[in-house]
XYZ file of C-alpha atoms in Angstrom:
364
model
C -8.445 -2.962 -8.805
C -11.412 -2.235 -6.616
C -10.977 0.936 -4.930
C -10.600 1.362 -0.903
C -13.383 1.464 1.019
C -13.888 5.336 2.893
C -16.407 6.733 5.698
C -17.464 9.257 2.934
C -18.182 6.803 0.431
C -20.229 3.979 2.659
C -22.331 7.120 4.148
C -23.615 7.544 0.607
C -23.901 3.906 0.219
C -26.579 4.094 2.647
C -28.478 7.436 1.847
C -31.569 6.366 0.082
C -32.235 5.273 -3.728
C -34.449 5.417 -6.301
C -36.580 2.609 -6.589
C -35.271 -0.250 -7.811
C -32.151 -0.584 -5.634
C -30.965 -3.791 -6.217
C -28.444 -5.318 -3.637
C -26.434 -8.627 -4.532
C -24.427 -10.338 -2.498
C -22.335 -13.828 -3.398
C -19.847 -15.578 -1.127
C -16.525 -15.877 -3.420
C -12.996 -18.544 -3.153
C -9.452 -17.481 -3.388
C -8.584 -20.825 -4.822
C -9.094 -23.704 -6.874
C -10.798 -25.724 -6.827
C -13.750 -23.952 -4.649
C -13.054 -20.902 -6.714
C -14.121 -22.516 -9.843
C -17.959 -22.760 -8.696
C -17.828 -18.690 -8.273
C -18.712 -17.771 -12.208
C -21.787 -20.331 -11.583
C -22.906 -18.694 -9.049
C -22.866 -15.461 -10.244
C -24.840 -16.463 -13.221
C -27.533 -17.693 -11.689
C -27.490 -14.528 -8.774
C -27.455 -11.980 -12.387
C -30.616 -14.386 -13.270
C -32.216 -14.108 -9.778
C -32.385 -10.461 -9.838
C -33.366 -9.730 -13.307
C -36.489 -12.187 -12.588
C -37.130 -9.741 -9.436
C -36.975 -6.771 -11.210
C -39.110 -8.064 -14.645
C -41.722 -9.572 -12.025
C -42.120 -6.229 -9.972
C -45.105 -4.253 -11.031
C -43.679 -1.239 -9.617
C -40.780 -1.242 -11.753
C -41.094 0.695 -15.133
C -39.568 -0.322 -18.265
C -37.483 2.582 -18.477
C -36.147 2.070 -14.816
C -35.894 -1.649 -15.495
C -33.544 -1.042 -18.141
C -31.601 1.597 -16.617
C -31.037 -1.116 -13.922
C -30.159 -3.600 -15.870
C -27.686 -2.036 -18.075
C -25.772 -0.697 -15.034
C -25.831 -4.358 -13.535
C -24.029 -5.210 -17.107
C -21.186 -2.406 -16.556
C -20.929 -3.615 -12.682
C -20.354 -7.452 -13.820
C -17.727 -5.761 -16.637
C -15.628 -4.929 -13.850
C -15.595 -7.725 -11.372
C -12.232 -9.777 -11.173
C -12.985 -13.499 -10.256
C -9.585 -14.419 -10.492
C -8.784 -12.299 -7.800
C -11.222 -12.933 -5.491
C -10.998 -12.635 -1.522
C -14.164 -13.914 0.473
C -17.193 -12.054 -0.635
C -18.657 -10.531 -3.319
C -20.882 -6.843 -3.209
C -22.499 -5.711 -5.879
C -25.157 -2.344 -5.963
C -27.341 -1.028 -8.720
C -29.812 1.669 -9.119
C -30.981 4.310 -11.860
C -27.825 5.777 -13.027
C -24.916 4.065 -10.643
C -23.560 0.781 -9.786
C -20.306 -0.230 -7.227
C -18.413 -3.542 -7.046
C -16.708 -4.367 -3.699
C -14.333 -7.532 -2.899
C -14.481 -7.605 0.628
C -12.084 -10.233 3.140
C -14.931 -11.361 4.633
C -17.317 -13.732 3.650
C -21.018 -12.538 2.843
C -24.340 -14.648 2.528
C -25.981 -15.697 -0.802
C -28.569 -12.657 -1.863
C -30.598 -10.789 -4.036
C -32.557 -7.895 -2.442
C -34.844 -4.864 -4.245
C -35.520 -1.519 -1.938
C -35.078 1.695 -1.790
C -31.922 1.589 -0.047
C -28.825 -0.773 -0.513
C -28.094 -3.568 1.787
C -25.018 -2.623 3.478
C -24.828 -4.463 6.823
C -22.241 -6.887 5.421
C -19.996 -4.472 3.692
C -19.879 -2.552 7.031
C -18.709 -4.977 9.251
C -16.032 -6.426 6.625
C -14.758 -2.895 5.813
C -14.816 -2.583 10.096
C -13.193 -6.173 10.208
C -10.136 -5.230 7.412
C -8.901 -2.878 10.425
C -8.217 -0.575 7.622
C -4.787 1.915 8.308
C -3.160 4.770 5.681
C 1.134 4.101 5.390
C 3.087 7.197 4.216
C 6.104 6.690 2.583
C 8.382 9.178 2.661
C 11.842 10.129 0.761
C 13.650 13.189 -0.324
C 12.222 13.217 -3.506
C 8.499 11.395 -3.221
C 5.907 11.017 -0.073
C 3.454 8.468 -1.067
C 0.565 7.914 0.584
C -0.999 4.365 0.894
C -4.394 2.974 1.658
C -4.612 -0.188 2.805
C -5.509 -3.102 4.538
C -4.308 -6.605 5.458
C -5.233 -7.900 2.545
C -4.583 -4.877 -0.130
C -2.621 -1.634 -0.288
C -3.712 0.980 -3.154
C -2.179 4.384 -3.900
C -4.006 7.044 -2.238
C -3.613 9.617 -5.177
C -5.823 12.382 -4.006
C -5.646 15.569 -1.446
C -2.277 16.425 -3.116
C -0.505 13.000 -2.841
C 1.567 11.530 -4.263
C 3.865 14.740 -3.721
C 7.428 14.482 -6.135
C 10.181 16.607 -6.651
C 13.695 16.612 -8.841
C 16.723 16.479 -6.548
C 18.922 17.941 -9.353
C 20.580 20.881 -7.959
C 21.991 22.840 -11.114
C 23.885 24.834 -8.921
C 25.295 22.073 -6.986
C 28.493 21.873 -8.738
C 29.666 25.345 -7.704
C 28.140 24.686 -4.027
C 30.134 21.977 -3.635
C 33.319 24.143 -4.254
C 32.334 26.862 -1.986
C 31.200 23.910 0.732
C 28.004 25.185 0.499
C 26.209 22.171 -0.058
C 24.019 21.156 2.421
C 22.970 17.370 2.768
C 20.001 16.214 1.346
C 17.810 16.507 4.632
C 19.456 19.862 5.812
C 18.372 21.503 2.540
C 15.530 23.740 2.917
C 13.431 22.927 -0.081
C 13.595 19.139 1.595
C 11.845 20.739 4.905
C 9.318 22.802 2.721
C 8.796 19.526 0.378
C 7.837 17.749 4.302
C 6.124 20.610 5.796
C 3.888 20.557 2.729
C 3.454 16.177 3.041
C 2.863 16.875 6.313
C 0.092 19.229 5.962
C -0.985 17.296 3.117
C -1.105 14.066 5.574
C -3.251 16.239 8.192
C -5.644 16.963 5.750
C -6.435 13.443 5.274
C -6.427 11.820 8.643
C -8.814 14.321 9.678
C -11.574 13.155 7.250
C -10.428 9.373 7.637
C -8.848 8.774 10.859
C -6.861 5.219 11.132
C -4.010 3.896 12.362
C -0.654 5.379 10.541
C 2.772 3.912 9.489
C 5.326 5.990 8.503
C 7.851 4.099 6.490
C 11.629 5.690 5.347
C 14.996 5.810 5.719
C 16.234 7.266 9.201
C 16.930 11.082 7.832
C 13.660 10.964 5.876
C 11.404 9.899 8.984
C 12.834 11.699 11.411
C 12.487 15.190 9.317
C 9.441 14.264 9.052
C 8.776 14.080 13.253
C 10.460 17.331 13.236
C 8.294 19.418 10.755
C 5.331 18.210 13.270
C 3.651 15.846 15.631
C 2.684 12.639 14.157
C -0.708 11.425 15.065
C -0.497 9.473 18.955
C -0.121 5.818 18.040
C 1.677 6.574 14.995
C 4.324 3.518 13.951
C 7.795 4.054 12.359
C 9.890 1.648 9.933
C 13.266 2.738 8.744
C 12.903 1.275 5.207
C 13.828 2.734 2.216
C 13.163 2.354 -1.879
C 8.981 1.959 -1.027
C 8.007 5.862 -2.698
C 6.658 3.822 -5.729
C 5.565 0.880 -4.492
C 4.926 -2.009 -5.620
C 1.963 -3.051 -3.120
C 3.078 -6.333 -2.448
C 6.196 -4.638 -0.785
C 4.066 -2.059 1.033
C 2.109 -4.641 2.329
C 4.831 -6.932 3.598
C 6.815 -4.180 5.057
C 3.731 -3.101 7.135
C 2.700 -7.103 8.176
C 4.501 -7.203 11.533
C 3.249 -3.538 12.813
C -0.360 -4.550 11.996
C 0.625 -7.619 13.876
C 1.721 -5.954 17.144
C -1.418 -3.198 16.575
C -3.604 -6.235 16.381
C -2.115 -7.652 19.537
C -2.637 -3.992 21.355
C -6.002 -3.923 20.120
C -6.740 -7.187 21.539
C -4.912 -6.575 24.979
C -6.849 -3.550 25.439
C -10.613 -5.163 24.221
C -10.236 -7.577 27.015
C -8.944 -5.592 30.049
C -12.224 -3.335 28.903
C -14.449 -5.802 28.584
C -13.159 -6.854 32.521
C -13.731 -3.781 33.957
C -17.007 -3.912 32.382
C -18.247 -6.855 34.264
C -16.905 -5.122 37.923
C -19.465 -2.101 37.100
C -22.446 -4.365 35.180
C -21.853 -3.158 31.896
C -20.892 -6.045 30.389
C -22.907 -8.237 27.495
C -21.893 -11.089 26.381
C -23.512 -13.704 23.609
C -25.542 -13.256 20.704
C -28.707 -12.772 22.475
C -27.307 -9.776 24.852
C -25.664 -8.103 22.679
C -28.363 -8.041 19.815
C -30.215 -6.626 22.421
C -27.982 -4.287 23.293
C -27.734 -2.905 20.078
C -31.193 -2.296 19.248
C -31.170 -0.165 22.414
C -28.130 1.849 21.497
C -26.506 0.902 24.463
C -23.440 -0.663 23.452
C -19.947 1.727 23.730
C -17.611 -0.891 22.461
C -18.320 -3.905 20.920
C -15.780 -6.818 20.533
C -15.877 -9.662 17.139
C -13.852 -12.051 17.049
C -12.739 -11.997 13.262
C -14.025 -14.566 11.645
C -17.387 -14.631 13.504
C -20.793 -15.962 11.937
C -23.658 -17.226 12.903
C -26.564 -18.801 11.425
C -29.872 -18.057 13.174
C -33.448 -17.975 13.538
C -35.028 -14.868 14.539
C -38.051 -14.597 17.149
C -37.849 -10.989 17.664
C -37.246 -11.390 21.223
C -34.110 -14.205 20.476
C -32.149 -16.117 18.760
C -31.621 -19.592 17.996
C -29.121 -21.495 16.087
C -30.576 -22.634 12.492
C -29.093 -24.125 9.181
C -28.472 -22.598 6.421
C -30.679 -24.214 4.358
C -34.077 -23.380 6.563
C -35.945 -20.522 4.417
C -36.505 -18.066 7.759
C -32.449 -18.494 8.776
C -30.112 -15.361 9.229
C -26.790 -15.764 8.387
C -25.615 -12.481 8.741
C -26.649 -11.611 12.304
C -23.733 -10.530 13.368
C -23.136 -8.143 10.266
C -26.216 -6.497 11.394
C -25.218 -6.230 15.448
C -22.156 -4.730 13.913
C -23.888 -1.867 11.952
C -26.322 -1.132 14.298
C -23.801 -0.452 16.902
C -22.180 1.687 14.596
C -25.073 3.797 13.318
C -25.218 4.729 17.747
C -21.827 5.389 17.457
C -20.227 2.461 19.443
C -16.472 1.485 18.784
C -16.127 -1.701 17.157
C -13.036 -4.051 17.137
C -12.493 -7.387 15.683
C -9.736 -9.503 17.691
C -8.429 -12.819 17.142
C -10.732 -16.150 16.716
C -9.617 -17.315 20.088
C -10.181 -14.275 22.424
C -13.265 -14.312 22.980
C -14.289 -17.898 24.171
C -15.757 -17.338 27.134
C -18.070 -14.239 26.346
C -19.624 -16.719 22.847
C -17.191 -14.842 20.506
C -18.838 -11.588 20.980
C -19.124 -9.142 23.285
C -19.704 -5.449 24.401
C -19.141 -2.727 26.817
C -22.907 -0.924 27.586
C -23.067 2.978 27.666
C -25.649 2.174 30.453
């Protein structure tokens, strides 16, 4: 399983490396019988970049080796059976990450001092991804996931379990002095403590949040403290352990209706926008834009690319095969507008038609 995606760990992504850093990045198939070309490929990218790094004057044998035995241990981990749309793959002296990312990524091999990681940005930006706590009287789980994966969060105290046998309950019971599950105190300090717990991490990871439960369990929950505004209820039970399949499905039709929200609101922005001129729309605009830190919200529709040639001062369409194309120009609008701290939200394939599928609100 390759692990979630956090702000924390793609801020040290892009701190600076020792030299070699060695990005590689492969687009990958769900299923047969595209997905059978993806061992190929990798091959022949693993062959790519140890050429680069034996033909590189300015890479030592001792780094050269370091490199290339933590490009082994990164390949020992990568799933092809499970693959979503792109493959991302760092090394440097002493480290190497894998990432499976639902978005698809162009064919390449780079050496700096710094890993490429324009295109794991925008597809961590693109998986819209949200936590979803589920809660019972004996286990509050906490989930990380995305439309396309759940995984157990299992730090900052979760998952956070507790017996329910009472060995007093017998004698309670006689006396009628048994309270019900969610009227017992130890329940409401097991919540309070969830709850806190649940604080904790939204504040270092903010996202959208589903809580998911039976009735009693989700509504002591709302009354041991405020949920976070936007927060999303389901009364559904039996989901403490899992399994992620049933996480995810339960969750489907709220991400649905937040997509639909998100979407509703992108455009009514993007309309004001235009009224006060600051409105951008198209590749060339918003590019721009973004190299002048001026954007404040930037809209993608999801499944966006575009294959270009660069001039510096714009863009034209190109084909993949030319040697000076782009094909990740948009992955690299997207980061720059975050690194100025725009917003950025990816809506549906058809929203944005008339603004060339993207767009963005300027600061200025």
């Amino acid at each position: 399983m390759y692990p979630a995606l956090s702000t924390d760990a793609l801020a040290k992504l892009r701190q600076p490396r020792p030299y070699p850093a060695v990005s590689l990045l492969m687009p990958t198939h769900r299923r047969e019988p595209d997905n059978a070309q993806d061992p190929v490929r990798l091959r022949n990218l693993l062959a790519r970049a140890e050429k680069d790094l034996q033909d590189d004057p300015a890479v030592t044998r001792e780094r050269r080796a370091d490199v290339l035995s933590q490009l082994e241990r990164a390949v020992a981990e990568i799933d092809l059976v499970h693959a979503e749309d792109g493959l991302v793959i760092y090394v440097a002296p002493g480290e190497h990450h894998v990432w499976t990312v639902a978005r698809s990524v162009p064919e390449r091999v780079v050496v700096a001092d710094t890993f490429l990681t324009r295109n794991l940005v925008a597809a961590r930006s693109a998986e819209r991804p949200y936590w979803a706590l589920t809660v019972a009287a004996d286990r509050v789980s906490l989930w990380s996931g995305s439309p396309e994966r759940a995984v157990e969060h299992t730090g900052d105290g979760f998952p956070l379990t507790r017996s329910l046998a009472d060995p007093d309950a017998e004698r309670k019971e006689r006396v009628g002095d048994l309270p019900s599950t969610f009227r017992d105190e130890e329940t409401r300090t097991f919540f309070r403590d969830a709850h806190q717990a649940l604080r904790t991490v939204l504040a270092s990871e903010p996202r959208p949040l589903y809580v998911i439960g039976e009735a009693p369990a989700v509504a002591l929950l709302e009354e041991t403290g405020p949920l976070p505004r936007g927060a999303a209820t389901l009364h559904h039970g039996g989901l403490g352990h899992g399994p992620e399949e049933a996480v995810r499905k339960a969750v489907a039709p709220l991400l649905a209706a937040h997509a639909d929200a998100v979407t509703t609101t992108v455009l009514a922005e993007l309309d004001t926008a235009r009224g006060r001129r600051e409105y951008a729309g198209g590749l060339d605009e918003v590019r721009e834009a973004a190299k002048e830190g001026r954007i404040r919200l930037l809209a993608v529709e999801e499944h966006y690319r575009a294959v270009v040639r660069d001039y510096g001062d714009h863009l034209e369409p190109a084909d993949a095969s030319d040697l000076d194309s782009r094909d990740d120009i948009v992955d690299d609008i997207v980061e720059r507008a975050l690194e100025t701290g725009a917003e950025v939200r990816f809506v549906r394939d058809d929203a944005l038609t008339g603004a060339h599928r993207i767009a963005a609100v300027l600061r200025y």
